[in-house]
Tab-separated table of C-alpha atoms in Angstrom:
chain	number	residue	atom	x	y	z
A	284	UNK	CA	-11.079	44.713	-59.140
A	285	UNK	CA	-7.346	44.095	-60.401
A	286	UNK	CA	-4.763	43.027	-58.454
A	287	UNK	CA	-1.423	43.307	-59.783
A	288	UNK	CA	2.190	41.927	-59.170
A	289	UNK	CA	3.837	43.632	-56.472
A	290	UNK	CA	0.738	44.997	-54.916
A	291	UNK	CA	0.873	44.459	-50.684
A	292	UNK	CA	-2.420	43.137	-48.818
A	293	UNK	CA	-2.995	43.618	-44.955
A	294	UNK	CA	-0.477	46.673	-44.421
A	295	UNK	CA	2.340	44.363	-46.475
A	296	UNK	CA	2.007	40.904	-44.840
A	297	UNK	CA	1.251	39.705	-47.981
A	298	UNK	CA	3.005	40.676	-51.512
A	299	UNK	CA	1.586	39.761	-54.722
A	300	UNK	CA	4.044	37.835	-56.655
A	301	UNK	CA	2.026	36.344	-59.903
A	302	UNK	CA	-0.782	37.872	-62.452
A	303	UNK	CA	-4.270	36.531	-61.734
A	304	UNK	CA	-5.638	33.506	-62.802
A	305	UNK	CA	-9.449	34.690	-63.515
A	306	UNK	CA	-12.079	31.929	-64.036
A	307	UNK	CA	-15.695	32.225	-64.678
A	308	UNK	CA	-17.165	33.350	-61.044
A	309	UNK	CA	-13.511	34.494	-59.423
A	310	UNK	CA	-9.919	34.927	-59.776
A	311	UNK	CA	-7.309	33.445	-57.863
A	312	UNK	CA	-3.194	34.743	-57.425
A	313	UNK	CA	-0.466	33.364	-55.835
A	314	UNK	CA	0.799	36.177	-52.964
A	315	UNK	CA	3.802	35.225	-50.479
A	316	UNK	CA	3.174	35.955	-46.570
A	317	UNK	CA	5.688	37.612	-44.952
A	318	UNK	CA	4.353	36.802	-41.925
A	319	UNK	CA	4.440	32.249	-42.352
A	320	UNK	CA	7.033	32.454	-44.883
A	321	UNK	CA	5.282	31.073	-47.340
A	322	UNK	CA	3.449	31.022	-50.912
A	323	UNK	CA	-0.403	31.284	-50.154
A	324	UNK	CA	-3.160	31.805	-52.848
A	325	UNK	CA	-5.633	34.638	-52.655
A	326	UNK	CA	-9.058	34.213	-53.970
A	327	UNK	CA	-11.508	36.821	-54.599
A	328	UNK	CA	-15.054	36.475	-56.684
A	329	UNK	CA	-15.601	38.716	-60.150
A	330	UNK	CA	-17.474	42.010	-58.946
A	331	UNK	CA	-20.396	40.898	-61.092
A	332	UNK	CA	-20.866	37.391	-59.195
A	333	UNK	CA	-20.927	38.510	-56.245
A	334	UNK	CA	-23.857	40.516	-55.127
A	335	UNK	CA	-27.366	39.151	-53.170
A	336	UNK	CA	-25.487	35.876	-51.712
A	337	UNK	CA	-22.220	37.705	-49.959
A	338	UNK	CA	-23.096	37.222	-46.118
A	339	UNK	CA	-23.873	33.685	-47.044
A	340	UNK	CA	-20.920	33.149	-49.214
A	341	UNK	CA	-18.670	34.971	-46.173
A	342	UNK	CA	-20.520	32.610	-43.271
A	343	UNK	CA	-19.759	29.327	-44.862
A	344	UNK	CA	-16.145	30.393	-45.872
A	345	UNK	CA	-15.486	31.128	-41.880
A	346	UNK	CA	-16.574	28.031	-41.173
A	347	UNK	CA	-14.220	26.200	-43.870
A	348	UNK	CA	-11.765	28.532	-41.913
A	349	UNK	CA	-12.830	26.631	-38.351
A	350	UNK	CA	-11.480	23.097	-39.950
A	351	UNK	CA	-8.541	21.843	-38.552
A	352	UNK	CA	-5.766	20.965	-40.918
A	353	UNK	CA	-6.355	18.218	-43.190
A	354	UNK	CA	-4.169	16.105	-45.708
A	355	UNK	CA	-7.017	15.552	-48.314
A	356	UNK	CA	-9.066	19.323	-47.667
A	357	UNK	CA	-7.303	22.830	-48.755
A	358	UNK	CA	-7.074	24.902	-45.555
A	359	UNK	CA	-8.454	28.083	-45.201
A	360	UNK	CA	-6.469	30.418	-42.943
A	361	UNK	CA	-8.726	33.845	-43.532
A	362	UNK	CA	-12.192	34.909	-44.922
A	363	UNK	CA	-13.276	38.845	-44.563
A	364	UNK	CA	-14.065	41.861	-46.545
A	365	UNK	CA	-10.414	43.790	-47.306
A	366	UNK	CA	-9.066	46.224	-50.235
A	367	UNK	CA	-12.080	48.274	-50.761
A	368	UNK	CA	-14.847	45.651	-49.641
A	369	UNK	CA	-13.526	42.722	-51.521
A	370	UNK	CA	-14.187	39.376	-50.091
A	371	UNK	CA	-11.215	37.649	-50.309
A	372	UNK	CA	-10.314	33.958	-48.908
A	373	UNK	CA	-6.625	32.922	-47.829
A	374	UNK	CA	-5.821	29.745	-48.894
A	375	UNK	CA	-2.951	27.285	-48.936
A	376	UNK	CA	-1.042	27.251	-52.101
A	377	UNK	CA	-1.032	24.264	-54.180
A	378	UNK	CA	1.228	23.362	-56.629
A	379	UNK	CA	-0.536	21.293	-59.269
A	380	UNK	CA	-3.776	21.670	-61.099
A	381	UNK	CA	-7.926	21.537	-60.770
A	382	UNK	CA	-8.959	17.546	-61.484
A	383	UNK	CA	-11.317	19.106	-63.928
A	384	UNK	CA	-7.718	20.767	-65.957
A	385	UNK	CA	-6.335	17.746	-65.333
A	386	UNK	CA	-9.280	16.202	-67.326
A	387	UNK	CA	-9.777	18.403	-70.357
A	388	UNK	CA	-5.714	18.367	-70.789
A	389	UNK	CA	-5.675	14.956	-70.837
A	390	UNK	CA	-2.554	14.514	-68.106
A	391	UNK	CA	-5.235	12.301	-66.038
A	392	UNK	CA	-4.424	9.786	-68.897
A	393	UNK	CA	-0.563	9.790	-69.089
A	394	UNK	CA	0.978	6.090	-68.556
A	395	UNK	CA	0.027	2.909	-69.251
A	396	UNK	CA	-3.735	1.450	-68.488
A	397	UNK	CA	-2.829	0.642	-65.012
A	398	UNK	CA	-1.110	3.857	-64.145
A	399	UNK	CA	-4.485	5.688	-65.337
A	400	UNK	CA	-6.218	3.496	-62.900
A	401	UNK	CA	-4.091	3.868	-60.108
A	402	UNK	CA	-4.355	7.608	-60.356
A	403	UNK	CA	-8.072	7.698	-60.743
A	404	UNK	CA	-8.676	5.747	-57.743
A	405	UNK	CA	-5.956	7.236	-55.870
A	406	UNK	CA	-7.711	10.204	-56.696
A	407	UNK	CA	-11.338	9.409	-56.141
A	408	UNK	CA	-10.629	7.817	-52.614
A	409	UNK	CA	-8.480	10.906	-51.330
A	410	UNK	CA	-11.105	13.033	-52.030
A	411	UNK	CA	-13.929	10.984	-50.382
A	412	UNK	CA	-11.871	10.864	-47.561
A	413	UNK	CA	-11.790	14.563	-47.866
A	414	UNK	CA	-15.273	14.591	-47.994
A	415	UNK	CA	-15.726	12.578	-45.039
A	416	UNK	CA	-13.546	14.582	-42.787
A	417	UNK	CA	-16.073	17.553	-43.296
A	418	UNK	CA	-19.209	15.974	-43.192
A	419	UNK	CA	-18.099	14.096	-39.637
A	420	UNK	CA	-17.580	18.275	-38.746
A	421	UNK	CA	-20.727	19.070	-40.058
A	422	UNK	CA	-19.963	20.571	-42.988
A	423	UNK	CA	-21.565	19.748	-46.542
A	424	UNK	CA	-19.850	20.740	-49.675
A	425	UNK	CA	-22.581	21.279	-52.257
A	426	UNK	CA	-20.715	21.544	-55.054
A	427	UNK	CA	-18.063	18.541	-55.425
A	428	UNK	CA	-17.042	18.553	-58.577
A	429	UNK	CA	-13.740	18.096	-61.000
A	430	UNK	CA	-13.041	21.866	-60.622
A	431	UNK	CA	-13.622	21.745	-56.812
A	432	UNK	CA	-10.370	19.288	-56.306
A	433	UNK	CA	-7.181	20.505	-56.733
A	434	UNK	CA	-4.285	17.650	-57.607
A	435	UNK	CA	-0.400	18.378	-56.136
A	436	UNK	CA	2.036	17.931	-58.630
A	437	UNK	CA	2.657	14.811	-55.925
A	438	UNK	CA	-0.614	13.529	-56.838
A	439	UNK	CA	-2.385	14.389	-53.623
A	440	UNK	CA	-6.114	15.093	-54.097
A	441	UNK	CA	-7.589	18.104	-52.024
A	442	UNK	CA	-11.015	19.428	-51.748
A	443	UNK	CA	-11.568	22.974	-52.025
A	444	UNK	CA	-14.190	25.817	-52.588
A	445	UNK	CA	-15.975	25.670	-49.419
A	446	UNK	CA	-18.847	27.979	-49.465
A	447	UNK	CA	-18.811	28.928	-53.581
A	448	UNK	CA	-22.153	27.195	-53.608
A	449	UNK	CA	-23.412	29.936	-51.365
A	450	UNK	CA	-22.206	32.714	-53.451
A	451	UNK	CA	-24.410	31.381	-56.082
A	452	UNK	CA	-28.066	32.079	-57.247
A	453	UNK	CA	-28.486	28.457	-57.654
A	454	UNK	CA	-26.149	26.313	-54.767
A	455	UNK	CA	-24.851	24.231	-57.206
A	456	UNK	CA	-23.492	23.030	-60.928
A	457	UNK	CA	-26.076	20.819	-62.852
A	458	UNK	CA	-24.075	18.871	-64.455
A	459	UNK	CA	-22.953	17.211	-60.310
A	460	UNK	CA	-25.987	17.154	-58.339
A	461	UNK	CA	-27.982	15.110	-57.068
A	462	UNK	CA	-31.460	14.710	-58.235
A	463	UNK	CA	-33.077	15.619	-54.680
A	464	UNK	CA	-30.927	18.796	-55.175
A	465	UNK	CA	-32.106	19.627	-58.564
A	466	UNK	CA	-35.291	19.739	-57.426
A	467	UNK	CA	-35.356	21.615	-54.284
A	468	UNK	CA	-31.973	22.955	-53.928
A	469	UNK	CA	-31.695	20.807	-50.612
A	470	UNK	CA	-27.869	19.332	-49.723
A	471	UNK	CA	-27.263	16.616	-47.685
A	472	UNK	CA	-23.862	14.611	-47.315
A	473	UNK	CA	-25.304	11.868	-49.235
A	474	UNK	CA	-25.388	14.574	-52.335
A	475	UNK	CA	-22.073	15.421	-51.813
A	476	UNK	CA	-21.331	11.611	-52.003
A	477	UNK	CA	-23.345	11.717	-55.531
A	478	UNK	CA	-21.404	14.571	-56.289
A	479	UNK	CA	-18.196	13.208	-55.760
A	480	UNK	CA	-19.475	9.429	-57.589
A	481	UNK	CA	-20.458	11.728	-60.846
A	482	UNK	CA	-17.261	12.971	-60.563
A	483	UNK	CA	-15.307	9.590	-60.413
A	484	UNK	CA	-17.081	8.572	-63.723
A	485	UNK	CA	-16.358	11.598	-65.092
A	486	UNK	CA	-12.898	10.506	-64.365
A	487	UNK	CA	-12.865	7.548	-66.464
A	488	UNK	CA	-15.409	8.767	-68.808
A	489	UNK	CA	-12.264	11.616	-69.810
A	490	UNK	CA	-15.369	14.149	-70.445
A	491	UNK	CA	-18.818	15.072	-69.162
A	492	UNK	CA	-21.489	14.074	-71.276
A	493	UNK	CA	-25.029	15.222	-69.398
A	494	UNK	CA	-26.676	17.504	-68.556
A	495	UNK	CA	-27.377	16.862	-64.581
A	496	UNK	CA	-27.144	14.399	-62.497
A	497	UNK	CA	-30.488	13.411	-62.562
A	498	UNK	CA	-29.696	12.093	-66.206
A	499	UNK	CA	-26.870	9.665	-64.881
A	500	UNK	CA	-28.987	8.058	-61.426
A	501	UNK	CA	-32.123	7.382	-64.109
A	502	UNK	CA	-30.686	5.742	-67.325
A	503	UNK	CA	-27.105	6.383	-68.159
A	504	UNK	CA	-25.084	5.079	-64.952
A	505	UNK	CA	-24.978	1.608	-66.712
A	506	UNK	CA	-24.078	2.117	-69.814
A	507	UNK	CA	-21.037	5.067	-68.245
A	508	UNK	CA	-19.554	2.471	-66.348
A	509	UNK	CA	-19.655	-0.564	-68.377
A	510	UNK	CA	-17.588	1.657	-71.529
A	511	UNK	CA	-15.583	2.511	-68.598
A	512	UNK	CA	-14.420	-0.611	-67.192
A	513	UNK	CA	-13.504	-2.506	-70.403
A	514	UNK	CA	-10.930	-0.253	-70.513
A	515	UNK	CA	-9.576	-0.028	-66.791
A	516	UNK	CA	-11.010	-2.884	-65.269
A	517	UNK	CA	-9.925	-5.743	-67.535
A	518	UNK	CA	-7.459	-6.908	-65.021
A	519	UNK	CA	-10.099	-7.381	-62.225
A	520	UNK	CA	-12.632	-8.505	-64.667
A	521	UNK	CA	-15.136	-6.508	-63.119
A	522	UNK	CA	-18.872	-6.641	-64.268
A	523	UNK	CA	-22.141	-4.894	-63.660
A	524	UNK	CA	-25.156	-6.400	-62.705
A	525	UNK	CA	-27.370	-7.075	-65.990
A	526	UNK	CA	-30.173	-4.821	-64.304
A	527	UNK	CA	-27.480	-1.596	-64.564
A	528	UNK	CA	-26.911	-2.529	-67.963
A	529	UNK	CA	-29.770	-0.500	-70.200
């Protein structure tokens, strides 16, 4: 399905106003509401991703739609089926970047050592407190991961993608989970919390180097962090116990 500039959604309450940004399982545009008076972004899978998992992928969106506003968690104001039986998802606009572009541009790493550092953390512990928020409202995430936080051009981390785990055949990305996950495809919060701590070393790390995350909780979390904090941690002089250290 193509949506171009100018086109109207909902009987003109929303107008199109920038080409789609497609990615590998959807595509997302920026659309103005007539209605709030404001920029929004519309999301809506690629007709060949979506298929089996739909009513899942539509159930756990509504319920990203039930939370309540939240500093460090994109809000969701609409999930449903529109133009022609397209799920599409409503979502607040945000004016920066994924972590993961972020990442691979290299504009995580602009400034001195310190300034790296205070981003990164800043970062990491907006979007645990992100995480928090929707686990202490039941909701588990499933798929934390660099491309599943968007940054403001402010530097405010927010958690999005509710539900995209669901639309998959497989409820998550490899390369994040957790190993109890790998193996039977079961989330809990505490894999959204390994999630979100493969994500902080990917973070300093400036690239993902493994497979799954199975590969970083059996042998490599050591030797990931200790490269790491030479480099950021100098001024704390922070060590790892010898028994991380392979």
């Amino acid at each position: 399905m193509e949506i171009k500039n100018g086109k109207e959604l909902l009987n003109g309450l929303f107008v199109i106003d920038d080409n789609a940004k497609c990615g590998a399982t959807s595509n997302v545009i920026k659309a103005h509401s007539k209605f709030w008076g404001k920029d929004i972004a519309v999301k809506y899978p690629n007709e060949e991703f979506m298929t089996s998992n739909l009513q899942d992928f539509l159930k756990e969106c509504r319920i990203w739609v039930e939370l309540d506003a939240h500093p460090y968690i994109i809000q969701c104001h609409f999930a449903g089926m529109i133009e022609n039986d397209t799920p599409m998802l409503f979502l607040e606009w945000c004016n920066g970047s994924s972590l993961k572009e972020m990442i691979d541009r290299g504009t995580l790493y602009e400034g001195t050592v310190n300034e790296q550092q205070e981003r990164i953390l800043s970062i990491a512990i907006q979007s645990l407190i992100g995480i928090e928020y929707a686990h202490k409202n039941k909701i588990i995430h499933k798929d934390i991961k660099p491309g599943n936080i968007m940054v403001t051009a402010e530097g405010m981390a927010k958690i999005t993608d509710f539900g995209s785990a669901a639309a998959k055949e497989n409820s998550y990305t490899t390369e994040y989970c957790s190993p109890e996950q790998l193996l039977d495809g079961i989330a809990t919060e505490s894999s959204d919390v390994f999630s979100w701590a493969v994500t902080c070393i990917e973070m300093f790390k400036g690239k993902c180097g493994w497979d799954t995350g199975k590969e970083i909780s059996t042998y490599s979390l050591g030797f990931l962090l200790n490269e790491s904090s030479v480099k950021y941690f100098i001024r704390v002089n922070v060590t790892l116990p010898s028994s991380m250290i392979p």
